[in-house]
Short mmCIF file of C-alpha atoms in Angstrom, two decimals:
data_model
loop_
_atom_site.label_atom_id
_atom_site.label_comp_id
_atom_site.label_asym_id
_atom_site.label_seq_id
_atom_site.Cartn_x
_atom_site.Cartn_y
_atom_site.Cartn_z
CA MET A 22 18.62 181.51 18.57
CA GLN A 23 21.20 179.05 17.34
CA GLY A 24 22.15 176.96 20.32
CA THR A 25 22.75 173.57 21.72
CA VAL A 26 20.95 171.53 24.34
CA ARG A 27 17.23 171.28 23.65
CA SER A 28 14.86 171.24 26.60
CA ARG A 29 11.16 172.05 26.55
CA GLY A 30 11.37 173.29 22.95
CA LYS A 31 14.21 175.77 23.61
CA TRP A 32 17.84 175.53 22.54
CA TYR A 33 20.51 176.57 25.03
CA GLY A 34 23.95 177.86 24.11
CA ALA A 35 27.11 177.70 26.22
CA ALA A 36 26.36 180.97 28.04
CA ASP A 37 22.78 179.90 28.76
CA LEU A 38 23.95 176.52 30.09
CA HIS A 39 26.44 178.28 32.35
CA LYS A 40 23.69 180.53 33.74
CA LEU A 41 21.44 177.51 34.35
CA TRP A 42 24.31 175.70 36.10
CA ASN A 43 24.94 178.72 38.36
CA VAL A 44 21.28 178.79 39.41
CA GLN A 45 21.15 175.03 40.00
CA LYS A 46 24.39 174.74 41.99
CA LYS A 47 23.31 177.51 44.39
CA ALA A 48 19.82 176.04 44.89
CA ASP A 49 20.82 172.40 45.52
CA PRO A 50 22.79 171.72 48.76
CA GLY A 51 23.87 168.36 47.30
CA LEU A 52 26.06 170.22 44.81
CA ALA A 53 28.36 171.74 47.45
CA TRP A 54 31.34 169.89 45.92
CA TRP A 55 31.42 172.21 42.89
CA GLU A 56 33.43 174.87 44.76
CA GLN A 57 36.40 172.49 45.01
CA ASN A 58 36.80 172.55 41.22
CA SER A 59 37.88 175.31 38.89
CA LYS A 60 35.08 177.19 37.13
CA CYS A 61 37.00 176.70 33.88
CA ALA A 62 36.22 172.97 33.88
CA TYR A 63 32.49 173.73 33.62
CA GLN A 64 32.80 176.67 31.24
CA GLU A 65 35.02 174.79 28.80
CA ALA A 66 32.76 171.72 28.94
CA PHE A 67 29.74 173.90 28.07
CA ARG A 68 31.70 175.51 25.20
CA ASP A 69 32.77 172.09 23.89
CA LEU A 70 29.17 170.86 24.01
CA ASP A 71 27.96 174.01 22.26
CA ARG A 72 30.59 173.60 19.52
CA ALA A 73 29.85 169.87 19.05
CA LEU A 74 26.11 170.42 18.71
CA ARG A 75 26.54 173.40 16.37
CA ASP A 76 28.80 171.28 14.16
CA PHE A 77 26.24 168.43 14.27
CA ILE A 78 23.45 170.78 13.16
CA LYS A 79 25.59 172.27 10.37
CA SER A 80 26.52 168.76 9.25
CA ARG A 81 22.86 167.70 9.09
CA LYS A 82 22.01 170.78 7.01
CA GLY A 83 24.97 170.22 4.67
CA GLN A 84 26.65 173.49 5.69
CA ARG A 85 29.77 171.78 7.07
CA LYS A 86 32.59 170.30 4.99
CA GLY A 87 33.78 166.79 5.65
CA HIS A 88 31.94 163.64 6.64
CA LYS A 89 28.55 163.72 8.34
CA LEU A 90 28.75 164.03 12.10
CA GLY A 91 26.53 162.10 14.47
CA PHE A 92 24.94 163.44 17.64
CA PRO A 93 27.57 163.95 20.37
CA LYS A 94 27.83 161.01 22.75
CA PHE A 95 28.41 161.04 26.48
CA LYS A 96 31.91 159.89 27.31
CA LYS A 97 32.21 157.91 30.50
CA ARG A 98 35.00 158.85 32.87
CA GLY A 99 37.84 156.35 32.67
CA ARG A 100 36.70 154.90 29.33
CA CYS A 101 38.06 157.72 27.21
CA ARG A 102 40.88 160.22 27.51
CA ASP A 103 39.95 162.16 30.62
CA SER A 104 40.83 165.82 30.20
CA PHE A 105 39.86 169.33 31.22
CA ARG A 106 41.03 172.75 30.16
CA PHE A 107 41.95 175.94 32.01
CA SER A 108 41.45 179.12 30.01
CA THR A 109 41.52 181.71 32.79
CA GLY A 110 43.46 182.13 35.99
CA THR A 111 47.15 182.10 36.81
CA MET A 112 49.09 179.71 34.59
CA ARG A 113 52.86 179.90 35.03
CA CYS A 114 55.89 177.73 34.49
CA ALA A 115 59.42 177.92 35.85
CA GLY A 116 62.20 175.35 35.66
CA THR A 117 60.51 172.01 36.19
CA THR A 118 57.26 173.25 37.73
CA VAL A 119 53.91 174.40 36.40
CA THR A 120 51.40 176.49 38.36
CA LEU A 121 47.73 175.97 37.50
CA PRO A 122 44.54 177.40 39.03
CA ARG A 123 43.09 175.33 41.91
CA LEU A 124 45.82 172.67 41.47
CA GLY A 125 48.72 174.84 42.56
CA THR A 126 52.35 174.16 41.72
CA ILE A 127 53.04 170.80 40.11
CA ARG A 128 56.43 169.24 39.35
CA THR A 129 56.99 168.28 35.72
CA HIS A 130 59.17 165.63 34.16
CA GLU A 131 60.36 167.87 31.35
CA SER A 132 61.92 171.29 31.73
CA THR A 133 59.75 174.34 31.00
CA ARG A 134 62.63 176.83 31.00
CA LYS A 135 62.32 177.72 27.31
CA LEU A 136 58.63 178.61 27.69
CA ALA A 137 59.32 180.42 30.99
CA ARG A 138 61.98 182.57 29.30
CA ARG A 139 59.58 183.55 26.52
CA LEU A 140 56.85 184.37 29.05
CA GLU A 141 59.22 186.57 31.06
CA ALA A 142 60.43 188.36 27.93
CA GLY A 143 56.85 189.03 26.86
CA SER A 144 57.24 187.24 23.51
CA ALA A 145 54.75 184.50 24.47
CA ARG A 146 51.39 184.30 26.20
CA ILE A 147 49.63 181.19 27.56
CA LEU A 148 46.09 180.99 26.13
CA SER A 149 45.03 177.74 27.80
CA ALA A 150 46.31 174.66 29.58
CA THR A 151 44.84 171.21 28.99
CA VAL A 152 45.31 168.57 31.67
CA SER A 153 44.72 165.04 30.37
CA ARG A 154 45.13 161.49 31.63
CA TYR A 155 46.60 158.84 29.40
CA ALA A 156 47.72 155.38 30.62
CA GLN A 157 47.18 156.35 34.28
CA ARG A 158 49.52 159.34 33.95
CA TRP A 159 48.56 162.99 33.93
CA PHE A 160 49.91 165.38 31.30
CA VAL A 161 49.62 169.13 30.83
CA SER A 162 49.86 170.84 27.46
CA PHE A 163 49.77 174.56 26.81
CA THR A 164 48.25 176.50 23.95
CA VAL A 165 50.64 179.41 23.54
CA GLU A 166 50.61 182.52 21.37
CA VAL A 167 54.19 183.33 20.34
CA GLU A 168 55.47 186.48 18.65
CA ARG A 169 57.98 185.63 15.96
CA ASN A 170 59.92 187.70 13.49
CA ALA A 171 59.04 186.27 10.10
CA PRO A 172 62.03 186.28 7.76
CA GLU A 173 61.72 187.94 4.38
CA PRO A 174 61.07 185.42 1.62
CA HIS A 175 64.19 184.98 -0.48
CA ALA A 176 64.45 184.18 -4.15
CA GLY A 177 64.77 180.42 -4.54
CA ARG A 178 66.35 178.52 -7.37
CA GLY A 179 64.75 179.35 -10.67
CA ARG A 180 63.01 182.41 -9.29
CA ARG A 181 63.87 186.00 -9.96
CA SER A 182 63.79 188.57 -7.22
CA ALA A 183 61.84 191.79 -7.68
CA SER A 184 65.07 193.74 -8.29
CA THR A 185 66.07 191.60 -11.31
CA TRP A 186 62.85 192.43 -13.17
CA ALA A 187 63.69 196.12 -13.40
#
């Protein structure tokens, strides 16, 4: 099994870590605070850890392009860019507000009308929302899948179109 965190001679992947977390949080009464947070924060953290360790292992074996990666390091809260990602749940935007799971409706500085129009028309779909803190301010960014009509490539200067060859 190709996985991530090694404990007692076994490697755990993101799904295995999530299962272990579910067992632990229900067994320990000191972990009652977990219900106040979105489940996405934990799931995405486990996926990020899984991806980082898989890339580290591939780098050590020479199967990954680019420079050699070191073992992932723990990043202390407040000393790095604090962020978390929502990948499931209700994520909406309208006017100058954004609605996120567990956080509710939040006012934004910039208008989200353009994205809201595309979402209503069905030409866009929000895949995930990343909430990050930078310089004591919180920001939200969306990963969006947009349907676009690709224009036909036209003959540029010095090129012949297919019809001129005949």
